[in-house]
């Protein structure tokens, strides 16, 4: 199982960016601190959603979603956990034994990624990728090696052949187990995966970008699934200078994004933030800059007189009572 590795983080956007496909992959991050100390972290992902963790003390999987086992039986799950336990053990000791041969220097980090991807037409491709300090040394797609990092990969493969059947196991896991598991996951997690959660949006001003300028900030939060379109507009005109932040995860599995626009103070009025999201059913969410302020002013205009009247009344009662007390 040596180098049944999983992959570099930089590999991820490739899979998550394409909406027409769905992928499941397991990820490994192994930190080799010194000759005796290694930390292994493992996780399982359905697109950009983490559905498995790995408890490296007990060598067991942590299922983060009720449907994360797909349709696999508990025996199959136990067998897979055993494979990963052995893999982590063998991987760690093999790397430690070959540090000099591979010209590695402590501390270093190895990342691995392995899984399969389902395309809209129904085709499924498997992949395997390994990287050392962020540089790929192994990259396989449905079994075809890529020229990059071939030399190191060859060295690793000569190590693999020491273990009988390991290559077959990896092949079976990637080409048979993974596609079956991915299809059953999509079925088991259907309700969760196809859910639509509407975003909430609000406006604020950011730190002033300069004299007579204002940074308009549009916050959009709590939406699912991830794809979203947020733009600052002048009427129907998209503002090209709109800056998109990264789409960040909320703790509840929904997403958050902020987009900003740097404008001259006098030009802010009349600008709006427009949000398009699949949950909105074609009805864009539109927030106008200045409106929240005027609503605030209206509320202020109503509450201040009310408070004054109440105060006046209280004062009148208090006076009257004091007057009666004196009598
Ligand atoms: C390896 O690193 C661990 C954790 O930092 C430390 O406790 C241990 O003493 C180190 N061992 C050696 C041989 O340097
Ligand atoms: C699990 O689901 C996959 C994909 O839908 C299917 O091919 C397989 O036969 C199922 N296995 C069981 C035990 O139901």
mmCIF file of C-alpha atoms and ligand atoms in Angstrom:
data_model
loop_
_atom_site.group_PDB
_atom_site.id
_atom_site.type_symbol
_atom_site.label_atom_id
_atom_site.label_comp_id
_atom_site.label_asym_id
_atom_site.label_seq_id
_atom_site.Cartn_x
_atom_site.Cartn_y
_atom_site.Cartn_z
ATOM 1 C CA UNK A 1 0.000 0.000 0.000
ATOM 2 C CA UNK A 2 2.960 2.253 0.022
ATOM 3 C CA UNK A 3 2.020 5.345 -1.885
ATOM 4 C CA UNK A 4 -1.580 4.777 -2.181
ATOM 5 C CA UNK A 5 -1.225 8.404 -1.505
ATOM 6 C CA UNK A 6 -3.814 10.975 -1.671
ATOM 7 C CA UNK A 7 -2.537 14.502 -2.754
ATOM 8 C CA UNK A 8 -1.634 18.076 -2.691
ATOM 9 C CA UNK A 9 -4.196 20.636 -1.658
ATOM 10 C CA UNK A 10 -3.490 22.568 -4.836
ATOM 11 C CA UNK A 11 -5.040 19.680 -6.701
ATOM 12 C CA UNK A 12 -8.454 20.283 -5.126
ATOM 13 C CA UNK A 13 -9.776 23.267 -7.099
ATOM 14 C CA UNK A 14 -9.467 21.168 -10.234
ATOM 15 C CA UNK A 15 -12.168 18.893 -8.887
ATOM 16 C CA UNK A 16 -14.344 21.337 -7.058
ATOM 17 C CA UNK A 17 -14.474 23.943 -9.811
ATOM 18 C CA UNK A 18 -16.239 21.739 -12.320
ATOM 19 C CA UNK A 19 -19.896 21.583 -11.408
ATOM 20 C CA UNK A 20 -20.738 18.908 -13.944
ATOM 21 C CA UNK A 21 -18.832 16.297 -11.963
ATOM 22 C CA UNK A 22 -18.861 14.863 -8.465
ATOM 23 C CA UNK A 23 -15.852 13.378 -6.778
ATOM 24 C CA UNK A 24 -15.060 11.398 -3.674
ATOM 25 C CA UNK A 25 -11.503 11.388 -2.421
ATOM 26 C CA UNK A 26 -9.517 10.522 0.639
ATOM 27 C CA UNK A 27 -6.734 12.831 1.685
ATOM 28 C CA UNK A 28 -3.615 12.155 3.704
ATOM 29 C CA UNK A 29 -1.291 14.697 5.241
ATOM 30 C CA UNK A 30 1.769 13.133 6.843
ATOM 31 C CA UNK A 31 4.182 15.338 8.742
ATOM 32 C CA UNK A 32 7.578 13.715 9.306
ATOM 33 C CA UNK A 33 8.987 15.789 12.163
ATOM 34 C CA UNK A 34 12.092 13.729 12.893
ATOM 35 C CA UNK A 35 13.309 10.142 12.619
ATOM 36 C CA UNK A 36 10.891 8.933 15.310
ATOM 37 C CA UNK A 37 7.977 11.348 15.170
ATOM 38 C CA UNK A 38 5.316 11.359 12.434
ATOM 39 C CA UNK A 39 1.815 12.743 12.441
ATOM 40 C CA UNK A 40 -0.712 11.307 10.001
ATOM 41 C CA UNK A 41 -3.968 13.070 9.267
ATOM 42 C CA UNK A 42 -6.638 11.502 7.101
ATOM 43 C CA UNK A 43 -9.978 12.731 5.808
ATOM 44 C CA UNK A 44 -12.646 11.847 3.257
ATOM 45 C CA UNK A 45 -14.343 14.362 0.983
ATOM 46 C CA UNK A 46 -17.370 14.473 -1.273
ATOM 47 C CA UNK A 47 -16.536 17.431 -3.516
ATOM 48 C CA UNK A 48 -15.736 20.180 -1.017
ATOM 49 C CA UNK A 49 -17.685 18.620 1.852
ATOM 50 C CA UNK A 50 -15.721 16.723 4.470
ATOM 51 C CA UNK A 51 -17.594 13.548 5.373
ATOM 52 C CA UNK A 52 -14.870 11.504 7.129
ATOM 53 C CA UNK A 53 -12.197 12.169 9.669
ATOM 54 C CA UNK A 54 -9.511 9.753 10.829
ATOM 55 C CA UNK A 55 -8.680 9.083 14.468
ATOM 56 C CA UNK A 56 -4.992 8.191 14.252
ATOM 57 C CA UNK A 57 -4.822 7.055 17.915
ATOM 58 C CA UNK A 58 -7.406 4.314 17.471
ATOM 59 C CA UNK A 59 -6.935 3.918 13.711
ATOM 60 C CA UNK A 60 -10.632 4.276 13.000
ATOM 61 C CA UNK A 61 -12.696 6.415 10.674
ATOM 62 C CA UNK A 62 -14.944 9.172 11.992
ATOM 63 C CA UNK A 63 -18.197 9.475 10.049
ATOM 64 C CA UNK A 64 -19.252 13.104 9.936
ATOM 65 C CA UNK A 65 -22.552 12.545 8.110
ATOM 66 C CA UNK A 66 -25.236 9.954 8.881
ATOM 67 C CA UNK A 67 -24.998 8.755 5.266
ATOM 68 C CA UNK A 68 -21.177 8.723 5.097
ATOM 69 C CA UNK A 69 -21.048 4.885 4.963
ATOM 70 C CA UNK A 70 -23.001 4.815 1.709
ATOM 71 C CA UNK A 71 -24.453 1.335 1.305
ATOM 72 C CA UNK A 72 -21.337 -0.394 2.649
ATOM 73 C CA UNK A 73 -21.870 -3.045 5.328
ATOM 74 C CA UNK A 74 -20.124 -2.757 8.710
ATOM 75 C CA UNK A 75 -17.831 -5.668 7.684
ATOM 76 C CA UNK A 76 -16.740 -3.758 4.573
ATOM 77 C CA UNK A 77 -16.166 -0.611 6.640
ATOM 78 C CA UNK A 78 -14.074 -2.576 9.177
ATOM 79 C CA UNK A 79 -12.034 -4.090 6.362
ATOM 80 C CA UNK A 80 -11.402 -0.684 4.808
ATOM 81 C CA UNK A 81 -10.376 0.766 8.182
ATOM 82 C CA UNK A 82 -7.930 -2.134 8.568
ATOM 83 C CA UNK A 83 -6.479 -1.394 5.116
ATOM 84 C CA UNK A 84 -5.973 2.267 6.044
ATOM 85 C CA UNK A 85 -4.444 1.360 9.438
ATOM 86 C CA UNK A 86 -1.933 -0.955 7.761
ATOM 87 C CA UNK A 87 -1.351 1.605 5.043
ATOM 88 C CA UNK A 88 -0.529 4.411 7.475
ATOM 89 C CA UNK A 89 1.795 2.118 9.427
ATOM 90 C CA UNK A 90 3.618 0.744 6.391
ATOM 91 C CA UNK A 91 3.751 4.134 4.701
ATOM 92 C CA UNK A 92 5.267 5.811 7.755
ATOM 93 C CA UNK A 93 7.914 3.172 8.370
ATOM 94 C CA UNK A 94 8.800 2.816 4.675
ATOM 95 C CA UNK A 95 9.307 6.558 4.283
ATOM 96 C CA UNK A 96 11.369 6.699 7.488
ATOM 97 C CA UNK A 97 13.507 3.784 6.247
ATOM 98 C CA UNK A 98 14.148 5.459 2.890
ATOM 99 C CA UNK A 99 14.764 9.040 3.971
ATOM 100 C CA UNK A 100 18.386 8.927 2.824
ATOM 101 C CA UNK A 101 17.684 7.076 -0.403
ATOM 102 C CA UNK A 102 15.059 9.635 -1.415
ATOM 103 C CA UNK A 103 17.284 12.490 -0.225
ATOM 104 C CA UNK A 104 14.652 13.771 2.175
ATOM 105 C CA UNK A 105 15.441 16.044 5.087
ATOM 106 C CA UNK A 106 13.455 16.368 8.316
ATOM 107 C CA UNK A 107 11.043 17.957 8.822
ATOM 108 C CA UNK A 108 9.020 17.346 5.655
ATOM 109 C CA UNK A 109 5.410 16.816 4.705
ATOM 110 C CA UNK A 110 3.867 14.339 2.289
ATOM 111 C CA UNK A 111 0.348 14.784 1.028
ATOM 112 C CA UNK A 112 -1.689 12.256 -0.828
ATOM 113 C CA UNK A 113 -5.063 12.213 -2.500
ATOM 114 C CA UNK A 114 -6.924 9.298 -4.051
ATOM 115 C CA UNK A 115 -10.439 8.890 -5.273
ATOM 116 C CA UNK A 116 -12.788 8.855 -8.194
ATOM 117 C CA UNK A 117 -14.855 11.344 -10.103
ATOM 118 C CA UNK A 118 -18.250 10.893 -11.728
ATOM 119 C CA UNK A 119 -18.992 12.944 -14.857
ATOM 120 C CA UNK A 120 -22.368 14.140 -16.078
ATOM 121 C CA UNK A 121 -22.442 11.470 -18.802
ATOM 122 C CA UNK A 122 -21.964 8.719 -16.194
ATOM 123 C CA UNK A 123 -18.272 8.056 -16.847
ATOM 124 C CA UNK A 124 -16.120 7.549 -13.761
ATOM 125 C CA UNK A 125 -12.414 8.330 -13.618
ATOM 126 C CA UNK A 126 -10.090 7.353 -10.777
ATOM 127 C CA UNK A 127 -7.083 9.317 -9.664
ATOM 128 C CA UNK A 128 -4.116 9.110 -7.347
ATOM 129 C CA UNK A 129 -1.752 11.900 -6.516
ATOM 130 C CA UNK A 130 1.166 12.319 -4.170
ATOM 131 C CA UNK A 131 3.152 15.411 -3.345
ATOM 132 C CA UNK A 132 6.195 16.208 -1.273
ATOM 133 C CA UNK A 133 6.390 19.704 0.189
ATOM 134 C CA UNK A 134 3.710 20.770 -2.270
ATOM 135 C CA UNK A 135 5.448 19.350 -5.365
ATOM 136 C CA UNK A 136 3.826 16.405 -7.121
ATOM 137 C CA UNK A 137 5.928 13.261 -7.367
ATOM 138 C CA UNK A 138 3.153 10.929 -8.389
ATOM 139 C CA UNK A 139 0.098 11.604 -10.488
ATOM 140 C CA UNK A 140 -2.082 8.874 -11.908
ATOM 141 C CA UNK A 141 -5.446 9.144 -13.616
ATOM 142 C CA UNK A 142 -7.269 5.882 -14.190
ATOM 143 C CA UNK A 143 -3.895 4.194 -14.186
ATOM 144 C CA UNK A 144 -1.924 6.410 -16.558
ATOM 145 C CA UNK A 145 1.219 7.971 -15.133
ATOM 146 C CA UNK A 146 2.012 11.533 -16.087
ATOM 147 C CA UNK A 147 5.565 12.522 -17.074
ATOM 148 C CA UNK A 148 5.917 14.977 -14.171
ATOM 149 C CA UNK A 149 7.837 13.552 -11.250
ATOM 150 C CA UNK A 150 8.186 10.220 -13.012
ATOM 151 C CA UNK A 151 11.626 9.505 -11.611
ATOM 152 C CA UNK A 152 10.626 9.620 -7.989
ATOM 153 C CA UNK A 153 7.463 7.680 -8.760
ATOM 154 C CA UNK A 154 9.559 4.902 -10.303
ATOM 155 C CA UNK A 155 11.658 4.709 -7.178
ATOM 156 C CA UNK A 156 8.540 4.443 -5.035
ATOM 157 C CA UNK A 157 7.115 1.748 -7.283
ATOM 158 C CA UNK A 158 10.183 -0.417 -6.822
ATOM 159 C CA UNK A 159 9.507 -0.181 -3.099
ATOM 160 C CA UNK A 160 5.854 -1.112 -3.617
ATOM 161 C CA UNK A 161 6.714 -4.369 -5.370
ATOM 162 C CA UNK A 162 8.215 -5.556 -2.097
ATOM 163 C CA UNK A 163 4.643 -5.975 -0.875
ATOM 164 C CA UNK A 164 2.748 -8.729 -2.596
ATOM 165 C CA UNK A 165 -0.683 -7.784 -3.821
ATOM 166 C CA UNK A 166 -0.474 -4.173 -2.789
ATOM 167 C CA UNK A 167 -0.716 -2.820 -6.299
ATOM 168 C CA UNK A 168 -3.758 -5.013 -6.954
ATOM 169 C CA UNK A 169 -5.393 -3.794 -3.749
ATOM 170 C CA UNK A 170 -4.861 -0.173 -4.704
ATOM 171 C CA UNK A 171 -6.186 -0.842 -8.167
ATOM 172 C CA UNK A 172 -9.279 -2.596 -6.814
ATOM 173 C CA UNK A 173 -9.923 0.189 -4.305
ATOM 174 C CA UNK A 174 -9.613 2.879 -6.945
ATOM 175 C CA UNK A 175 -11.313 1.240 -9.902
ATOM 176 C CA UNK A 176 -14.024 -0.830 -8.182
ATOM 177 C CA UNK A 177 -14.604 0.162 -4.569
ATOM 178 C CA UNK A 178 -14.460 3.916 -5.069
ATOM 179 C CA UNK A 179 -16.996 4.147 -7.955
ATOM 180 C CA UNK A 180 -19.450 1.851 -6.111
ATOM 181 C CA UNK A 181 -19.032 3.843 -2.933
ATOM 182 C CA UNK A 182 -19.412 7.199 -4.706
ATOM 183 C CA UNK A 183 -22.665 6.126 -6.412
ATOM 184 C CA UNK A 184 -24.092 4.769 -3.167
ATOM 185 C CA UNK A 185 -23.065 7.959 -1.310
ATOM 186 C CA UNK A 186 -24.968 10.106 -3.796
ATOM 187 C CA UNK A 187 -28.023 7.928 -3.212
ATOM 188 C CA UNK A 188 -27.718 7.754 0.596
ATOM 189 C CA UNK A 189 -26.972 11.458 1.012
ATOM 190 C CA UNK A 190 -29.453 12.676 -1.596
ATOM 191 C CA UNK A 191 -31.588 14.763 0.774
ATOM 192 C CA UNK A 192 -28.535 16.486 2.235
ATOM 193 C CA UNK A 193 -26.694 16.950 -1.058
ATOM 194 C CA UNK A 194 -29.632 18.323 -3.019
ATOM 195 C CA UNK A 195 -30.830 20.653 -0.282
ATOM 196 C CA UNK A 196 -31.176 24.343 -1.087
ATOM 197 C CA UNK A 197 -30.625 26.924 1.633
ATOM 198 C CA UNK A 198 -31.340 30.578 0.907
ATOM 199 C CA UNK A 199 -28.682 33.167 1.642
ATOM 200 C CA UNK A 200 -29.058 36.114 3.948
ATOM 201 C CA UNK A 201 -27.337 39.309 2.860
ATOM 202 C CA UNK A 202 -26.389 42.557 4.558
ATOM 203 C CA UNK A 203 -24.283 45.603 3.801
ATOM 204 C CA UNK A 204 -21.628 47.409 5.793
ATOM 205 C CA UNK A 205 -18.777 49.786 5.134
ATOM 206 C CA UNK A 206 -15.206 48.563 5.408
ATOM 207 C CA UNK A 207 -12.093 50.450 6.514
ATOM 208 C CA UNK A 208 -11.886 53.681 4.492
ATOM 209 C CA UNK A 209 -9.668 53.107 1.423
ATOM 210 C CA UNK A 210 -8.638 56.796 1.365
ATOM 211 C CA UNK A 211 -9.887 60.362 1.690
ATOM 212 C CA UNK A 212 -13.388 60.823 0.230
ATOM 213 C CA UNK A 213 -13.627 57.153 -0.577
ATOM 214 C CA UNK A 214 -15.768 54.437 0.940
ATOM 215 C CA UNK A 215 -15.459 50.643 0.866
ATOM 216 C CA UNK A 216 -18.879 49.079 0.346
ATOM 217 C CA UNK A 217 -19.101 45.548 1.713
ATOM 218 C CA UNK A 218 -21.808 43.075 0.771
ATOM 219 C CA UNK A 219 -21.992 40.004 3.030
ATOM 220 C CA UNK A 220 -23.838 36.917 1.829
ATOM 221 C CA UNK A 221 -24.133 34.055 4.261
ATOM 222 C CA UNK A 222 -25.875 30.763 5.033
ATOM 223 C CA UNK A 223 -26.361 29.526 1.471
ATOM 224 C CA UNK A 224 -26.080 26.004 0.074
ATOM 225 C CA UNK A 225 -24.910 24.676 -2.358
ATOM 226 C CA UNK A 226 -21.667 26.572 -2.858
ATOM 227 C CA UNK A 227 -21.993 28.177 -6.325
ATOM 228 C CA UNK A 228 -23.111 31.784 -5.947
ATOM 229 C CA UNK A 229 -22.942 35.038 -7.918
ATOM 230 C CA UNK A 230 -22.585 38.331 -6.058
ATOM 231 C CA UNK A 231 -22.031 41.654 -7.821
ATOM 232 C CA UNK A 232 -22.149 45.351 -7.033
ATOM 233 C CA UNK A 233 -24.465 47.073 -9.556
ATOM 234 C CA UNK A 234 -25.349 50.550 -10.737
ATOM 235 C CA UNK A 235 -28.859 49.915 -11.987
ATOM 236 C CA UNK A 236 -28.412 47.012 -14.429
ATOM 237 C CA UNK A 237 -24.706 47.813 -14.890
ATOM 238 C CA UNK A 238 -22.276 45.353 -13.267
ATOM 239 C CA UNK A 239 -19.475 47.167 -11.461
ATOM 240 C CA UNK A 240 -16.284 45.675 -12.882
ATOM 241 C CA UNK A 241 -14.224 46.706 -9.849
ATOM 242 C CA UNK A 242 -16.209 44.419 -7.550
ATOM 243 C CA UNK A 243 -13.732 42.342 -5.507
ATOM 244 C CA UNK A 244 -14.831 38.812 -4.636
ATOM 245 C CA UNK A 245 -13.600 37.250 -1.426
ATOM 246 C CA UNK A 246 -13.132 33.496 -1.061
ATOM 247 C CA UNK A 247 -16.212 31.413 -0.369
ATOM 248 C CA UNK A 248 -15.715 30.382 3.258
ATOM 249 C CA UNK A 249 -17.426 27.595 5.182
ATOM 250 C CA UNK A 250 -19.827 28.327 8.046
ATOM 251 C CA UNK A 251 -19.830 25.857 10.943
ATOM 252 C CA UNK A 252 -23.248 24.471 9.885
ATOM 253 C CA UNK A 253 -22.043 23.390 6.432
ATOM 254 C CA UNK A 254 -23.418 26.453 4.621
ATOM 255 C CA UNK A 255 -21.238 29.069 2.903
ATOM 256 C CA UNK A 256 -20.276 32.716 3.307
ATOM 257 C CA UNK A 257 -18.828 35.237 0.861
ATOM 258 C CA UNK A 258 -18.112 38.959 0.968
ATOM 259 C CA UNK A 259 -17.675 41.231 -2.007
ATOM 260 C CA UNK A 260 -16.403 44.760 -1.811
ATOM 261 C CA UNK A 261 -16.388 47.867 -3.974
ATOM 262 C CA UNK A 262 -14.160 50.885 -3.470
ATOM 263 C CA UNK A 263 -16.009 54.060 -4.599
ATOM 264 C CA UNK A 264 -15.901 57.841 -4.141
ATOM 265 C CA UNK A 265 -18.140 58.835 -1.216
ATOM 266 C CA UNK A 266 -20.535 60.759 -3.471
ATOM 267 C CA UNK A 267 -21.022 57.804 -5.839
ATOM 268 C CA UNK A 268 -22.173 55.251 -3.273
ATOM 269 C CA UNK A 269 -25.851 56.221 -3.348
ATOM 270 C CA UNK A 270 -27.854 54.205 -5.849
ATOM 271 C CA UNK A 271 -25.434 51.261 -5.880
ATOM 272 C CA UNK A 272 -26.834 47.862 -5.072
ATOM 273 C CA UNK A 273 -25.534 44.417 -4.273
ATOM 274 C CA UNK A 274 -27.169 41.686 -6.353
ATOM 275 C CA UNK A 275 -27.079 38.004 -5.350
ATOM 276 C CA UNK A 276 -27.958 35.076 -7.606
ATOM 277 C CA UNK A 277 -28.238 31.615 -6.067
ATOM 278 C CA UNK A 278 -29.987 28.383 -7.042
ATOM 279 C CA UNK A 279 -32.098 28.499 -3.832
ATOM 280 C CA UNK A 280 -33.663 31.822 -4.849
ATOM 281 C CA UNK A 281 -35.546 30.340 -7.799
ATOM 282 C CA UNK A 282 -34.552 33.125 -10.202
ATOM 283 C CA UNK A 283 -35.570 35.900 -7.802
ATOM 284 C CA UNK A 284 -32.312 37.756 -7.221
ATOM 285 C CA UNK A 285 -31.647 39.201 -3.813
ATOM 286 C CA UNK A 286 -30.976 42.955 -4.173
ATOM 287 C CA UNK A 287 -29.773 45.270 -1.413
ATOM 288 C CA UNK A 288 -29.481 49.017 -2.030
ATOM 289 C CA UNK A 289 -26.701 51.014 -0.440
ATOM 290 C CA UNK A 290 -28.182 53.714 1.753
ATOM 291 C CA UNK A 291 -31.536 52.003 2.256
ATOM 292 C CA UNK A 292 -30.529 50.279 5.449
ATOM 293 C CA UNK A 293 -29.380 53.688 6.700
ATOM 294 C CA UNK A 294 -32.648 55.423 5.789
ATOM 295 C CA UNK A 295 -34.630 52.620 7.444
ATOM 296 C CA UNK A 296 -32.456 53.199 10.499
ATOM 297 C CA UNK A 297 -33.274 56.900 10.316
ATOM 298 C CA UNK A 298 -36.989 56.184 10.026
ATOM 299 C CA UNK A 299 -36.842 53.916 13.060
ATOM 300 C CA UNK A 300 -34.916 56.617 14.908
ATOM 301 C CA UNK A 301 -37.462 59.245 13.797
ATOM 302 C CA UNK A 302 -40.280 57.115 15.222
ATOM 303 C CA UNK A 303 -38.640 55.936 18.426
ATOM 304 C CA UNK A 304 -37.173 59.217 19.616
ATOM 305 C CA UNK A 305 -40.549 61.026 19.930
ATOM 306 C CA UNK A 306 -42.074 57.910 21.522
ATOM 307 C CA UNK A 307 -39.340 57.775 24.141
ATOM 308 C CA UNK A 308 -39.730 61.508 24.784
ATOM 309 C CA UNK A 309 -43.497 61.168 25.249
ATOM 310 C CA UNK A 310 -43.029 58.227 27.601
ATOM 311 C CA UNK A 311 -40.428 60.179 29.549
ATOM 312 C CA UNK A 312 -42.774 63.155 29.767
ATOM 313 C CA UNK A 313 -45.590 60.963 31.021
ATOM 314 C CA UNK A 314 -43.360 59.323 33.620
ATOM 315 C CA UNK A 315 -42.177 62.707 34.773
ATOM 316 C CA UNK A 316 -45.761 63.977 35.031
ATOM 317 C CA UNK A 317 -46.830 60.950 37.103
ATOM 318 C CA UNK A 318 -43.804 61.249 39.341
ATOM 319 C CA UNK A 319 -44.445 65.000 39.891
ATOM 320 C CA UNK A 320 -48.125 64.343 40.613
ATOM 321 C CA UNK A 321 -47.244 61.577 43.110
ATOM 322 C CA UNK A 322 -44.693 63.762 44.857
ATOM 323 C CA UNK A 323 -47.258 66.542 44.969
ATOM 324 C CA UNK A 324 -49.876 64.177 46.468
ATOM 325 C CA UNK A 325 -47.265 62.883 48.973
ATOM 326 C CA UNK A 326 -46.658 66.424 50.163
ATOM 327 C CA UNK A 327 -50.381 66.954 50.581
HETATM 328 C C1 LIG B 1 11.127 14.149 17.699
HETATM 329 O O1 LIG B 1 10.136 15.162 17.887
HETATM 330 C C2 LIG B 1 9.366 14.999 19.055
HETATM 331 C C3 LIG B 1 8.254 16.035 19.014
HETATM 332 O O2 LIG B 1 8.699 17.300 18.657
HETATM 333 C C4 LIG B 1 10.259 15.132 20.277
HETATM 334 O O3 LIG B 1 9.482 14.955 21.452
HETATM 335 C C5 LIG B 1 11.335 14.044 20.196
HETATM 336 O O4 LIG B 1 12.239 14.211 21.279
HETATM 337 C C6 LIG B 1 12.090 14.146 18.871
HETATM 338 N N1 LIG B 1 12.985 13.009 18.748
HETATM 339 C C7 LIG B 1 14.223 13.125 18.255
HETATM 340 C C8 LIG B 1 14.995 11.849 18.145
HETATM 341 O O5 LIG B 1 14.698 14.199 17.903
HETATM 342 C C1 LIG B 2 -24.358 -0.199 -3.424
HETATM 343 O O1 LIG B 2 -24.590 0.774 -4.405
HETATM 344 C C2 LIG B 2 -23.861 0.573 -5.623
HETATM 345 C C3 LIG B 2 -24.108 1.773 -6.488
HETATM 346 O O2 LIG B 2 -25.435 2.183 -6.509
HETATM 347 C C4 LIG B 2 -24.322 -0.730 -6.264
HETATM 348 O O3 LIG B 2 -23.594 -0.953 -7.458
HETATM 349 C C5 LIG B 2 -24.099 -1.866 -5.295
HETATM 350 O O4 LIG B 2 -24.625 -3.071 -5.819
HETATM 351 C C6 LIG B 2 -24.777 -1.569 -3.957
HETATM 352 N N1 LIG B 2 -24.399 -2.603 -3.006
HETATM 353 C C7 LIG B 2 -25.277 -3.172 -2.189
HETATM 354 C C8 LIG B 2 -24.719 -4.187 -1.254
HETATM 355 O O5 LIG B 2 -26.454 -2.881 -2.185
#
